[in-house]
CSV table of C-alpha atoms and ligand atoms in Angstrom, one decimal:
chain,number,residue,atom,x,y,z
A,1,MET,CA,-9.7,6.7,21.8
A,2,PRO,CA,-9.3,7.1,17.9
A,3,PHE,CA,-13.2,8.3,17.3
A,4,ASP,CA,-14.8,10.8,18.2
A,5,TRP,CA,-18.5,10.0,18.6
A,6,GLY,CA,-19.7,13.6,20.3
A,7,GLY,CA,-22.7,13.1,23.1
A,8,ASN,CA,-23.8,10.4,24.2
A,9,VAL,CA,-23.7,7.8,21.5
A,10,SER,CA,-21.8,5.2,22.8
A,11,ASP,CA,-19.0,3.9,20.0
A,12,ASP,CA,-20.2,0.5,19.8
A,13,ILE,CA,-23.5,1.4,19.0
A,14,VAL,CA,-21.9,3.8,15.7
A,15,ARG,CA,-19.6,1.3,14.8
A,16,ALA,CA,-22.3,-1.1,14.3
A,17,GLN,CA,-24.2,1.2,12.3
A,18,TRP,CA,-21.4,2.0,10.2
A,19,ASN,CA,-21.1,-1.6,9.4
A,20,ARG,CA,-24.4,-2.3,8.9
A,21,VAL,CA,-24.6,1.0,6.7
A,22,ARG,CA,-21.5,-1.3,4.5
A,23,GLY,CA,-23.4,-4.1,4.6
A,24,ARG,CA,-26.5,-2.8,3.0
A,25,LEU,CA,-24.1,-0.5,0.5
A,26,ARG,CA,-22.4,-4.0,-0.6
A,27,ASP,CA,-25.4,-6.0,-0.8
A,28,GLU,CA,-27.0,-3.1,-3.0
A,29,PHE,CA,-24.2,-2.5,-5.1
A,30,GLY,CA,-22.3,-5.2,-5.2
A,31,GLU,CA,-19.1,-6.9,-4.5
A,32,ALA,CA,-16.8,-5.2,-7.3
A,33,THR,CA,-18.6,-1.7,-6.7
A,34,PHE,CA,-18.6,-2.3,-3.1
A,35,LYS,CA,-14.8,-3.2,-3.0
A,36,SER,CA,-13.6,-0.4,-6.0
A,37,TRP,CA,-15.8,2.7,-4.7
A,38,LEU,CA,-16.8,1.9,-0.7
A,39,ASN,CA,-14.3,0.1,0.7
A,40,PRO,CA,-11.9,2.9,1.3
A,41,LEU,CA,-14.3,4.8,3.3
A,42,THR,CA,-13.6,5.2,7.0
A,43,LEU,CA,-15.5,6.5,9.2
A,44,ALA,CA,-14.6,9.7,11.3
A,45,GLU,CA,-17.0,10.6,13.8
A,46,VAL,CA,-20.2,11.3,14.2
A,47,ARG,CA,-21.8,14.5,16.1
A,48,ASN,CA,-24.4,16.9,16.1
A,49,GLY,CA,-26.3,14.8,13.6
A,50,GLN,CA,-23.4,14.6,11.0
A,51,VAL,CA,-21.3,11.7,10.1
A,52,ARG,CA,-17.7,12.8,8.2
A,53,ILE,CA,-16.3,9.9,6.9
A,54,CYS,CA,-12.9,9.9,4.9
A,55,VAL,CA,-11.7,8.9,2.0
A,56,PRO,CA,-7.9,8.8,0.4
A,57,THR,CA,-8.5,10.8,-3.0
A,58,ARG,CA,-10.3,13.6,-4.0
A,59,PHE,CA,-11.1,11.7,-6.9
A,60,LEU,CA,-12.4,9.1,-4.7
A,61,ARG,CA,-14.9,11.7,-2.9
A,62,ASP,CA,-16.0,13.3,-5.7
A,63,TRP,CA,-17.1,10.2,-7.4
A,64,VAL,CA,-18.6,9.0,-3.8
A,65,VAL,CA,-20.5,11.9,-3.4
A,66,THR,CA,-22.5,11.8,-6.7
A,67,HIS,CA,-22.7,8.2,-6.5
A,68,TYR,CA,-23.4,7.0,-3.2
A,69,GLY,CA,-23.5,9.9,-1.4
A,70,ASP,CA,-27.5,10.4,-1.0
A,71,ARG,CA,-27.5,6.5,0.0
A,72,ILE,CA,-24.9,6.8,2.4
A,73,ARG,CA,-27.3,9.2,4.1
A,74,SER,CA,-30.0,7.6,3.8
A,75,LEU,CA,-29.1,4.3,5.2
A,76,TRP,CA,-27.3,6.5,8.0
A,77,SER,CA,-30.9,8.3,8.8
A,78,LYS,CA,-32.6,4.8,9.4
A,79,GLU,CA,-30.4,3.8,11.5
A,80,ASP,CA,-30.5,7.1,13.3
A,81,ALA,CA,-33.0,9.6,12.6
A,82,SER,CA,-30.9,12.9,13.9
A,83,ILE,CA,-28.6,12.1,11.1
A,84,ASN,CA,-29.0,14.9,8.4
A,85,ALA,CA,-25.6,15.5,6.5
A,86,ILE,CA,-22.9,14.0,5.7
A,87,ASP,CA,-19.5,15.0,5.4
A,88,ILE,CA,-16.7,13.4,2.6
A,89,VAL,CA,-13.5,14.4,3.4
A,90,VAL,CA,-10.1,13.8,1.8
A,91,LEU,CA,-7.6,12.5,3.8
A,92,PRO,CA,-4.9,11.4,2.5
A,93,THR,CA,-3.7,8.4,4.2
A,94,ALA,CA,-6.4,6.4,4.4
A,95,GLY,CA,-7.4,5.3,8.1
A,96,LEU,CA,-7.2,7.8,10.8
A,97,LYS,CA,-4.2,9.6,12.2
A,98,GLN,CA,-4.3,10.6,15.8
A,99,ALA,CA,-3.9,14.1,16.1
A,100,ASN,CA,-4.5,15.6,20.4
A,101,GLY,CA,-7.3,14.2,22.1
A,102,GLY,CA,-10.1,13.9,19.5
A,103,GLY,CA,-13.3,15.9,19.2
A,104,VAL,CA,-13.3,18.4,16.3
A,105,ALA,CA,-9.8,19.1,16.8
A,106,THR,CA,-8.6,16.0,15.6
A,107,ALA,CA,-10.5,15.8,12.4
A,108,ALA,CA,-9.5,19.2,11.5
A,109,ALA,CA,-5.8,19.0,12.8
A,110,ALA,CA,-5.9,16.1,10.1
A,111,PRO,CA,-4.7,16.8,6.4
A,112,MET,CA,-8.4,17.3,4.8
A,113,VAL,CA,-9.0,19.0,1.8
A,114,ALA,CA,-12.4,20.7,1.4
A,115,ALA,CA,-15.2,18.6,2.6
A,116,ARG,CA,-18.4,18.1,0.6
A,117,SER,CA,-21.3,17.4,2.2
A,118,VAL,CA,-24.5,15.7,1.0
A,119,PRO,CA,-27.6,17.6,2.2
A,120,ALA,CA,-30.2,16.5,3.3
A,121,PRO,CA,-33.3,16.2,0.9
A,122,VAL,CA,-35.9,19.0,1.8
A,123,ALA,CA,-38.7,16.8,2.2
A,124,ALA,CA,-37.5,14.4,4.7
A,125,THR,CA,-39.7,14.8,8.1
A,126,PRO,CA,-41.2,11.5,8.2
A,127,ASP,CA,-45.2,11.4,8.0
A,128,PRO,CA,-46.6,12.1,11.1
A,129,ALA,CA,-49.8,10.1,11.0
A,130,ASN,CA,-47.7,7.1,11.6
A,131,ALA,CA,-46.2,7.6,14.5
A,132,ASN,CA,-45.1,3.4,14.0
A,133,ASP,CA,-42.2,5.0,11.7
A,134,GLU,CA,-40.6,5.0,15.3
A,135,ILE,CA,-40.8,1.4,16.2
A,136,GLY,CA,-40.7,0.0,12.1
A,137,ALA,CA,-38.4,1.0,9.5
A,138,PRO,CA,-39.6,3.8,6.6
A,139,LEU,CA,-41.1,2.5,3.9
A,140,ASP,CA,-39.7,3.0,0.6
A,141,PRO,CA,-42.1,4.6,-2.5
A,142,ARG,CA,-40.3,2.8,-5.3
A,143,TYR,CA,-41.6,-0.4,-3.5
A,144,THR,CA,-45.4,-1.0,-4.5
A,145,PHE,CA,-48.0,-3.7,-5.8
A,146,ASP,CA,-47.6,-1.3,-9.1
A,147,ASN,CA,-44.2,-1.7,-9.8
A,148,PHE,CA,-43.1,-5.1,-9.1
A,149,VAL,CA,-42.9,-7.7,-12.3
A,150,VAL,CA,-44.9,-11.0,-12.2
A,151,GLY,CA,-43.5,-13.7,-13.9
A,152,LYS,CA,-43.1,-17.6,-13.1
A,153,PRO,CA,-40.4,-17.6,-10.4
A,154,ASN,CA,-42.1,-15.3,-7.9
A,155,GLU,CA,-45.9,-15.5,-9.0
A,156,PHE,CA,-46.9,-17.5,-5.9
A,157,ALA,CA,-45.3,-15.3,-3.5
A,158,TYR,CA,-46.5,-12.0,-5.4
A,159,ALA,CA,-50.1,-14.0,-5.0
A,160,ALA,CA,-49.7,-14.3,-1.3
A,161,ALA,CA,-48.6,-10.5,-0.6
A,162,ARG,CA,-51.3,-9.3,-2.5
A,163,ARG,CA,-53.8,-12.0,-0.9
A,164,VAL,CA,-52.7,-10.8,2.7
A,165,ALA,CA,-52.9,-7.0,1.3
A,166,GLU,CA,-56.4,-7.4,0.4
A,167,SER,CA,-58.4,-9.0,3.0
A,168,GLU,CA,-60.0,-8.5,6.0
A,169,VAL,CA,-59.2,-11.5,7.5
A,170,VAL,CA,-56.0,-13.0,8.7
A,171,SER,CA,-55.6,-15.7,6.1
A,172,PHE,CA,-52.6,-17.6,6.9
A,173,ASN,CA,-49.9,-16.5,9.6
A,174,PRO,CA,-47.5,-16.2,9.2
A,175,LEU,CA,-46.9,-15.6,5.7
A,176,PHE,CA,-43.7,-16.9,5.7
A,177,LEU,CA,-41.8,-15.1,1.9
A,178,TYR,CA,-38.2,-16.9,1.3
A,179,GLY,CA,-35.8,-16.5,-1.6
A,180,GLY,CA,-32.0,-15.4,-2.2
A,181,VAL,CA,-31.1,-12.3,-2.4
A,182,GLY,CA,-32.1,-9.1,-4.5
A,183,LEU,CA,-35.0,-11.4,-5.7
A,184,GLY,CA,-38.0,-9.3,-3.9
A,185,LYS,CA,-38.8,-10.2,-0.6
A,186,THR,CA,-38.3,-6.8,1.1
A,187,HIS,CA,-40.0,-5.0,-2.4
A,188,LEU,CA,-43.2,-7.5,-1.6
A,189,MET,CA,-43.2,-6.3,2.4
A,190,HIS,CA,-43.3,-2.4,1.8
A,191,ALA,CA,-45.8,-3.5,-0.7
A,192,VAL,CA,-48.1,-5.2,1.4
A,193,ALA,CA,-47.7,-2.1,3.8
A,194,TRP,CA,-48.6,0.7,1.4
A,195,HIS,CA,-51.2,-1.4,-0.1
A,196,ILE,CA,-52.7,-1.7,3.8
A,197,ARG,CA,-51.7,2.2,4.9
A,198,GLU,CA,-53.6,3.6,1.8
A,199,ARG,CA,-56.4,1.7,2.0
A,200,ASP,CA,-57.3,1.5,5.6
A,201,PRO,CA,-54.9,4.1,7.8
A,202,LYS,CA,-55.8,2.9,11.1
A,203,ARG,CA,-54.6,-0.2,10.9
A,204,SER,CA,-51.1,-0.3,12.4
A,205,VAL,CA,-48.6,-1.7,10.2
A,206,ILE,CA,-44.8,-2.4,11.4
A,207,TYR,CA,-42.2,-3.1,9.4
A,208,LEU,CA,-38.7,-3.7,10.0
A,209,SER,CA,-35.5,-5.9,9.7
A,210,ALA,CA,-34.7,-8.5,12.2
A,211,GLU,CA,-31.6,-6.8,12.9
A,212,LYS,CA,-33.4,-4.0,14.1
A,213,PHE,CA,-35.6,-6.1,16.1
A,214,MET,CA,-32.5,-7.9,17.6
A,215,TYR,CA,-31.1,-3.7,18.6
A,216,ARG,CA,-34.3,-2.4,19.8
A,217,PHE,CA,-34.7,-5.4,21.9
A,218,VAL,CA,-31.2,-6.2,23.8
A,219,ARG,CA,-31.2,-1.7,23.9
A,220,ALA,CA,-34.6,-2.4,25.9
A,221,LEU,CA,-33.2,-5.2,28.0
A,222,ARG,CA,-30.4,-2.8,29.0
A,223,TYR,CA,-32.7,0.0,30.0
A,224,GLN,CA,-34.7,-2.5,32.0
A,225,ASP,CA,-37.6,-1.5,29.5
A,226,THR,CA,-39.3,-5.0,28.2
A,227,MET,CA,-42.4,-4.4,28.9
A,228,ALA,CA,-42.4,-1.2,26.4
A,229,PHE,CA,-40.9,-3.2,24.0
A,230,LYS,CA,-43.2,-5.9,24.1
A,231,GLU,CA,-46.4,-3.6,24.2
A,232,GLN,CA,-45.3,-2.0,20.7
A,233,PHE,CA,-45.1,-5.0,19.0
A,234,ARG,CA,-48.1,-6.7,20.8
A,235,SER,CA,-50.7,-3.4,19.6
A,236,VAL,CA,-49.8,-3.9,15.9
A,237,ASP,CA,-52.4,-5.2,13.1
A,238,VAL,CA,-49.7,-6.1,11.0
A,239,LEU,CA,-46.4,-7.2,11.8
A,240,MET,CA,-43.3,-7.9,9.2
A,241,ILE,CA,-39.8,-8.8,10.2
A,242,ASP,CA,-37.6,-9.0,7.1
A,243,ASP,CA,-34.6,-10.9,7.3
A,244,VAL,CA,-35.1,-13.5,10.3
A,245,GLN,CA,-32.1,-15.4,9.7
A,246,PHE,CA,-30.5,-13.2,11.4
A,247,ILE,CA,-31.9,-13.6,14.6
A,248,GLY,CA,-30.6,-16.9,14.4
A,249,GLY,CA,-28.2,-17.8,17.2
A,250,LYS,CA,-28.8,-15.5,19.5
A,251,ASP,CA,-30.9,-17.4,22.4
A,252,SER,CA,-32.2,-14.6,24.0
A,253,THR,CA,-33.7,-12.5,21.0
A,254,GLN,CA,-35.1,-15.7,19.5
A,255,GLU,CA,-36.9,-16.2,22.7
A,256,GLU,CA,-38.7,-12.9,22.6
A,257,PHE,CA,-39.3,-13.2,19.2
A,258,PHE,CA,-40.7,-16.3,19.8
A,259,HIS,CA,-43.6,-14.9,22.8
A,260,THR,CA,-43.9,-12.1,20.9
A,261,PHE,CA,-44.9,-14.1,17.7
A,262,ASN,CA,-47.2,-16.0,19.4
A,263,SER,CA,-49.1,-13.7,21.2
A,264,LEU,CA,-49.5,-11.6,17.8
A,265,VAL,CA,-51.2,-15.5,16.5
A,266,ASP,CA,-53.3,-15.7,19.4
A,267,GLN,CA,-54.3,-12.3,18.9
A,268,GLY,CA,-55.2,-13.1,15.9
A,269,ARG,CA,-52.8,-10.5,14.2
A,270,GLN,CA,-50.9,-11.0,10.8
A,271,ILE,CA,-47.7,-11.6,10.7
A,272,ILE,CA,-45.2,-12.0,7.2
A,273,ILE,CA,-41.8,-13.0,7.5
A,274,SER,CA,-39.0,-13.4,5.0
A,275,ALA,CA,-35.7,-15.0,5.3
A,276,ASP,CA,-33.2,-16.2,2.5
A,277,LYS,CA,-34.2,-20.2,3.3
A,278,SER,CA,-37.1,-22.3,4.2
A,279,PRO,CA,-37.8,-22.4,7.9
A,280,SER,CA,-36.6,-26.1,7.8
A,281,ASP,CA,-33.5,-24.7,6.5
A,282,LEU,CA,-32.8,-22.0,9.4
A,283,GLN,CA,-29.8,-22.2,10.9
A,284,GLY,CA,-29.2,-21.9,14.5
A,285,MET,CA,-32.9,-20.8,14.9
A,286,GLU,CA,-34.5,-23.3,17.7
A,287,GLU,CA,-37.0,-26.4,16.4
A,288,ARG,CA,-40.0,-24.9,18.0
A,289,LEU,CA,-39.8,-21.1,16.4
A,290,ARG,CA,-39.0,-23.0,13.3
A,291,SER,CA,-41.5,-25.3,13.4
A,292,ARG,CA,-43.9,-22.0,14.4
A,293,LEU,CA,-42.6,-20.3,11.4
A,294,GLY,CA,-43.9,-22.8,8.8
A,295,CYS,CA,-47.0,-23.4,9.9
A,296,GLY,CA,-48.8,-20.8,8.3
A,297,LEU,CA,-48.3,-20.1,3.9
A,298,VAL,CA,-44.9,-20.8,2.8
A,299,ALA,CA,-44.0,-19.1,-0.6
A,300,ASP,CA,-40.5,-19.3,-2.0
A,301,ILE,CA,-39.3,-16.7,-4.7
A,302,HIS,CA,-37.3,-18.2,-7.1
A,303,ALA,CA,-33.9,-17.5,-8.9
A,304,THR,CA,-35.2,-15.1,-11.7
A,305,THR,CA,-35.8,-16.4,-15.2
A,306,TYR,CA,-34.2,-14.6,-18.8
A,307,GLU,CA,-38.0,-13.4,-19.2
A,308,LEU,CA,-38.8,-12.0,-16.3
A,309,ARG,CA,-35.5,-10.7,-16.0
A,310,LEU,CA,-36.0,-8.7,-19.8
A,311,GLY,CA,-39.6,-7.6,-17.9
A,312,ILE,CA,-37.7,-6.2,-15.1
A,313,LEU,CA,-35.5,-3.9,-17.1
A,314,GLU,CA,-38.5,-3.3,-19.7
A,315,ALA,CA,-40.9,-1.8,-17.1
A,316,LYS,CA,-37.6,0.0,-15.5
A,317,ALA,CA,-36.8,1.8,-18.2
A,318,GLU,CA,-40.1,2.8,-19.2
A,319,GLN,CA,-40.5,3.9,-15.4
A,320,MET,CA,-37.2,5.9,-15.5
A,321,GLY,CA,-38.5,7.3,-19.0
A,322,VAL,CA,-35.8,6.3,-21.0
A,323,GLU,CA,-35.3,4.2,-24.5
A,324,VAL,CA,-33.5,1.1,-24.1
A,325,PRO,CA,-32.7,-0.7,-27.3
A,326,ARG,CA,-33.8,-4.3,-27.3
A,327,LYS,CA,-31.2,-5.9,-28.1
A,328,VAL,CA,-29.2,-3.6,-25.1
A,329,ALA,CA,-32.0,-5.2,-22.7
A,330,GLU,CA,-31.7,-8.7,-24.0
A,331,PHE,CA,-28.0,-8.7,-23.3
A,332,LEU,CA,-28.6,-7.5,-19.9
A,333,ALA,CA,-30.9,-10.4,-19.5
A,334,HIS,CA,-28.4,-12.8,-21.0
A,335,LYS,CA,-25.0,-11.9,-19.0
A,336,ILE,CA,-26.8,-10.2,-15.4
A,337,LEU,CA,-27.6,-13.2,-14.3
A,338,SER,CA,-27.7,-12.7,-9.8
A,339,ASN,CA,-30.6,-10.8,-8.8
A,340,VAL,CA,-32.9,-8.1,-9.6
A,341,ARG,CA,-30.8,-5.7,-7.5
A,342,GLU,CA,-27.6,-6.1,-9.8
A,343,LEU,CA,-29.9,-6.0,-13.1
A,344,GLU,CA,-31.7,-2.4,-11.7
A,345,GLY,CA,-27.8,-1.1,-10.9
A,346,ALA,CA,-26.5,-2.4,-14.3
A,347,LEU,CA,-29.1,-0.3,-16.1
A,348,ASN,CA,-28.8,2.5,-13.4
A,349,ARG,CA,-24.9,2.8,-14.1
A,350,VAL,CA,-26.0,2.4,-18.0
A,351,VAL,CA,-29.0,5.1,-18.3
A,352,ALA,CA,-26.2,7.2,-16.0
A,353,HIS,CA,-23.4,6.8,-18.5
A,354,ALA,CA,-25.5,7.4,-21.3
A,355,GLN,CA,-27.3,11.0,-20.1
A,356,LEU,CA,-23.5,11.6,-19.0
A,357,VAL,CA,-21.6,11.7,-22.3
A,358,GLY,CA,-25.2,12.8,-23.6
A,359,ARG,CA,-25.2,9.6,-26.4
A,360,ASP,CA,-27.6,7.1,-27.1
A,361,ILE,CA,-27.2,3.5,-25.3
A,362,THR,CA,-26.0,1.1,-27.6
A,363,LEU,CA,-24.5,-2.3,-27.1
A,364,GLU,CA,-20.7,-1.5,-27.1
A,365,SER,CA,-21.8,1.5,-24.8
A,366,THR,CA,-23.1,-1.1,-22.7
A,367,GLN,CA,-20.3,-3.1,-22.6
A,368,GLU,CA,-18.2,-0.7,-22.3
A,369,VAL,CA,-19.6,0.6,-18.8
A,370,LEU,CA,-20.3,-2.6,-17.3
A,371,HIS,CA,-17.1,-4.7,-18.2
A,372,ASP,CA,-16.0,-4.9,-14.2
A,373,LEU,CA,-19.6,-6.2,-13.6
A,374,LEU,CA,-19.3,-8.8,-16.5
A,375,ARG,CA,-16.5,-10.1,-15.8
A,376,SER,CA,-17.3,-10.8,-12.5
A,377,ASN,CA,-20.1,-12.4,-12.9
A,378,ASP,CA,-18.2,-14.7,-15.5
A,379,ARG,CA,-15.8,-15.2,-12.7
A,380,ARG,CA,-18.6,-16.9,-10.5
A,381,ILE,CA,-19.7,-19.8,-13.5
A,382,THR,CA,-16.4,-21.5,-15.3
A,383,ILE,CA,-17.0,-24.0,-18.4
A,384,GLU,CA,-15.3,-26.1,-16.3
A,385,GLU,CA,-18.5,-26.3,-13.5
A,386,ILE,CA,-20.8,-26.1,-16.5
A,387,GLN,CA,-19.1,-29.4,-18.2
A,388,LYS,CA,-19.3,-31.2,-14.2
A,389,LYS,CA,-23.2,-30.0,-14.0
A,390,VAL,CA,-24.5,-31.2,-16.9
A,391,ALA,CA,-22.5,-34.3,-17.3
A,392,GLU,CA,-23.8,-35.6,-13.7
A,393,HIS,CA,-27.3,-34.4,-15.1
A,394,PHE,CA,-27.5,-36.3,-18.1
A,395,ASN,CA,-25.3,-39.2,-16.3
A,396,ILE,CA,-22.3,-39.1,-18.9
A,397,ARG,CA,-18.5,-39.2,-18.0
A,398,ILE,CA,-16.9,-35.5,-17.5
A,399,ALA,CA,-14.4,-36.7,-20.0
A,400,ASP,CA,-17.1,-37.1,-22.5
A,401,MET,CA,-17.3,-33.5,-22.4
A,402,HIS,CA,-14.3,-33.5,-24.2
A,403,SER,CA,-14.0,-36.5,-26.4
A,404,ALA,CA,-14.8,-37.0,-29.7
A,405,ARG,CA,-17.6,-39.5,-29.7
A,406,ARG,CA,-20.7,-38.9,-31.5
A,407,ALA,CA,-23.3,-41.0,-30.2
A,408,ARG,CA,-26.4,-39.0,-29.5
A,409,GLN,CA,-26.7,-39.7,-25.9
A,410,VAL,CA,-23.3,-38.0,-25.3
A,411,ALA,CA,-23.4,-35.1,-28.1
A,412,ARG,CA,-27.1,-33.6,-27.1
A,413,PRO,CA,-25.3,-33.4,-23.4
A,414,ARG,CA,-22.3,-31.3,-25.0
A,415,GLN,CA,-24.4,-29.4,-27.0
A,416,VAL,CA,-26.7,-28.3,-23.7
A,417,ALA,CA,-22.8,-27.9,-21.9
A,418,MET,CA,-21.6,-25.7,-25.3
A,419,TYR,CA,-25.0,-23.6,-25.0
A,420,LEU,CA,-24.8,-22.3,-21.4
A,421,ALA,CA,-21.3,-21.9,-21.7
A,422,LYS,CA,-22.1,-19.2,-23.8
A,423,GLN,CA,-25.1,-18.1,-21.8
A,424,LEU,CA,-23.5,-17.8,-19.2
A,425,THR,CA,-19.8,-16.9,-19.8
A,426,SER,CA,-18.4,-14.4,-21.7
A,427,ARG,CA,-15.8,-16.8,-23.5
A,428,SER,CA,-16.1,-16.6,-27.4
A,429,LEU,CA,-16.9,-19.1,-29.3
A,430,PRO,CA,-13.2,-20.6,-30.1
A,431,GLU,CA,-12.3,-19.9,-26.3
A,432,ILE,CA,-15.4,-22.6,-25.7
A,433,GLY,CA,-14.6,-24.9,-28.6
A,434,ARG,CA,-11.1,-25.3,-27.1
A,435,LYS,CA,-12.6,-26.1,-24.0
A,436,PHE,CA,-14.3,-29.1,-25.4
A,437,GLY,CA,-11.3,-30.6,-26.8
A,438,GLY,CA,-10.2,-28.2,-29.7
A,439,ARG,CA,-13.4,-28.1,-31.2
A,440,ASP,CA,-13.9,-25.5,-34.0
A,441,HIS,CA,-16.4,-22.1,-33.3
A,442,THR,CA,-18.5,-23.2,-36.0
A,443,THR,CA,-19.3,-26.4,-33.7
A,444,VAL,CA,-20.3,-24.5,-30.9
A,445,MET,CA,-22.2,-22.0,-33.1
A,446,HIS,CA,-24.0,-25.2,-34.1
A,447,ALA,CA,-24.8,-26.4,-30.8
A,448,VAL,CA,-26.2,-23.1,-29.7
A,449,LYS,CA,-28.7,-22.8,-32.6
A,450,LYS,CA,-29.8,-26.6,-32.1
A,451,ILE,CA,-30.3,-26.2,-28.3
A,452,GLU,CA,-32.3,-23.1,-28.9
A,453,GLU,CA,-34.0,-24.8,-31.5
A,454,LEU,CA,-34.9,-27.7,-29.5
A,455,ARG,CA,-36.0,-25.7,-26.6
A,456,SER,CA,-38.6,-23.9,-28.6
A,457,LEU,CA,-40.1,-26.8,-29.8
A,458,ASP,CA,-39.7,-29.2,-27.0
A,459,SER,CA,-41.2,-27.6,-23.2
A,460,GLY,CA,-39.7,-30.8,-21.3
A,461,PHE,CA,-36.5,-29.9,-22.7
A,462,ALA,CA,-36.3,-26.2,-22.7
A,463,GLU,CA,-37.0,-26.9,-18.0
A,464,ASP,CA,-34.2,-29.2,-18.4
A,465,VAL,CA,-31.8,-26.7,-20.0
A,466,GLU,CA,-33.4,-23.7,-17.6
A,467,LEU,CA,-33.0,-26.0,-14.5
A,468,LEU,CA,-29.3,-26.6,-15.4
A,469,ARG,CA,-29.0,-22.8,-15.8
A,470,ARG,CA,-30.9,-21.9,-12.1
A,471,MET,CA,-28.6,-24.9,-10.4
A,472,LEU,CA,-25.2,-23.4,-11.9
A,473,GLU,CA,-26.4,-20.0,-10.8
A,474,SER,CA,-27.2,-20.7,-7.5
B,501,ADP,P1,-34.6,-9.0,-1.1
B,501,ADP,O1,-35.4,-8.3,-0.2
B,501,ADP,O2,-35.5,-10.0,-1.3
B,501,ADP,O3,-32.9,-9.3,-1.1
B,501,ADP,P2,-35.9,-6.2,-2.6
B,501,ADP,O4,-36.8,-6.5,-2.2
B,501,ADP,O5,-34.9,-5.7,-1.9
B,501,ADP,O6,-34.6,-8.2,-2.7
B,501,ADP,O7,-35.5,-6.6,-4.5
B,501,ADP,C1,-33.6,-6.0,-4.8
B,501,ADP,C2,-34.1,-4.5,-5.9
B,501,ADP,O8,-35.1,-5.8,-7.2
B,501,ADP,C3,-35.1,-3.7,-5.5
B,501,ADP,O9,-35.4,-2.3,-5.8
B,501,ADP,C4,-36.4,-4.3,-5.9
B,501,ADP,O10,-37.6,-3.2,-6.0
B,501,ADP,C5,-36.1,-4.8,-7.4
B,501,ADP,N1,-37.3,-6.0,-7.5
B,501,ADP,C6,-36.6,-7.5,-7.2
B,501,ADP,N2,-37.8,-8.0,-7.4
B,501,ADP,C7,-38.3,-7.3,-8.6
B,501,ADP,C8,-39.7,-7.3,-9.3
B,501,ADP,N3,-40.2,-8.6,-9.3
B,501,ADP,N4,-39.9,-6.3,-10.2
B,501,ADP,C9,-39.4,-4.9,-9.9
B,501,ADP,N5,-38.4,-4.8,-8.9
B,501,ADP,C10,-38.0,-5.9,-8.6
B,502,MG,MG1,-34.2,-7.7,1.7
């Protein structure tokens, strides 16, 4: 056995925990960052509250410790509360060498360069007033209503969450929040929990991920302790389960979830659910559970708009107490389209860099710091895709994107496509021109200006363009 977890924790559990931690890291920092910095990490051992992780080089170790160490530790301690330190050590050959029988000796016998620990924060003790933390997951103190920026794409979900948080009686059950990754579902759920805990600490609110719910259920099954499991959940006032799409396909968990759900609803308890899809689109979910989930209030969070992204950047910059030039915020809002998490990540990187080198944030430094991210964002949307979608939308032939025809009914869609190409990719004007039948860069520039002008004059047209943008981004 190559790993030694020590104590009585089984291999599989630790491996599953590590996989979840990796999954979260990937979600939070994005694919590109994950690949370059976090993927090379391998788990060595877990023992006495300490997780030991190996990296292949010293440079990588230092980078990971400073940038991701705290996060890795806090994710691990969410998985396993007894973990209080993460040791990141250099092991030149990636992966693990087996020395002599395992245990500490395995790790010690490997050619390691001095480890650097990420110490636990001082105030890590859980709030004793909240016994529910044991079943639920801890709440992120940043995820409050005050810190949530409201805009068109999320105003409905926000209003629904607020209503649930503020009302004494159960208004709609369940509240089902859905939307793409990184758009604020978890943030809203935590905000509801914070609000209720603050206003009425006696009410018991439990927040947990569907994965954790499943994990606990499976464990209860194993220890033949499902009664206690049910009791825990059945005595809560508000139950929030995040990312229920993960429950799909697991029959016994679905069954248990369904029963817990029904009994809570029958007792007039509030339930809040989130998922990445609407109830009717949830895959692998039993029909009766699906329809049950959809019978309260279903609120979706749409992809961000430019205005919301700008608002979020401004709010975050203010929270961090840094001066971000308007031009830089506009640039980021134009370029980072995927989701709020990536947007935040990009801003953090720009700010961290400026602080590190002791210079002001400029457009140039921003482009430099984010070049990898900007490139990977570009890869998502190609000019060809834009041409195809726009042609479909306006019902013209794709060939007309390249043709010399100037009739309004083809020229306008072509301009829209050029405009979107400028907005959604980082291709230069001449490059874009070339892709549109070898047009000059001034033609592209003119198109961009024209569409901007039309957008501000004609709200119907502006919506059309926005819709296209959303379709391309999704
Ligand atoms: P989801 O659960 O939908 O994947 P999260 O709630 O984890 O997304 O949000 C990702 C990140 O973006 C979090 O740090 C969250 O605080 C932030 N965020 C998302 N939407 C907003 C918003 N409207 N205002 C401020 N921050 C937001
Ligand atoms: Mg979430």
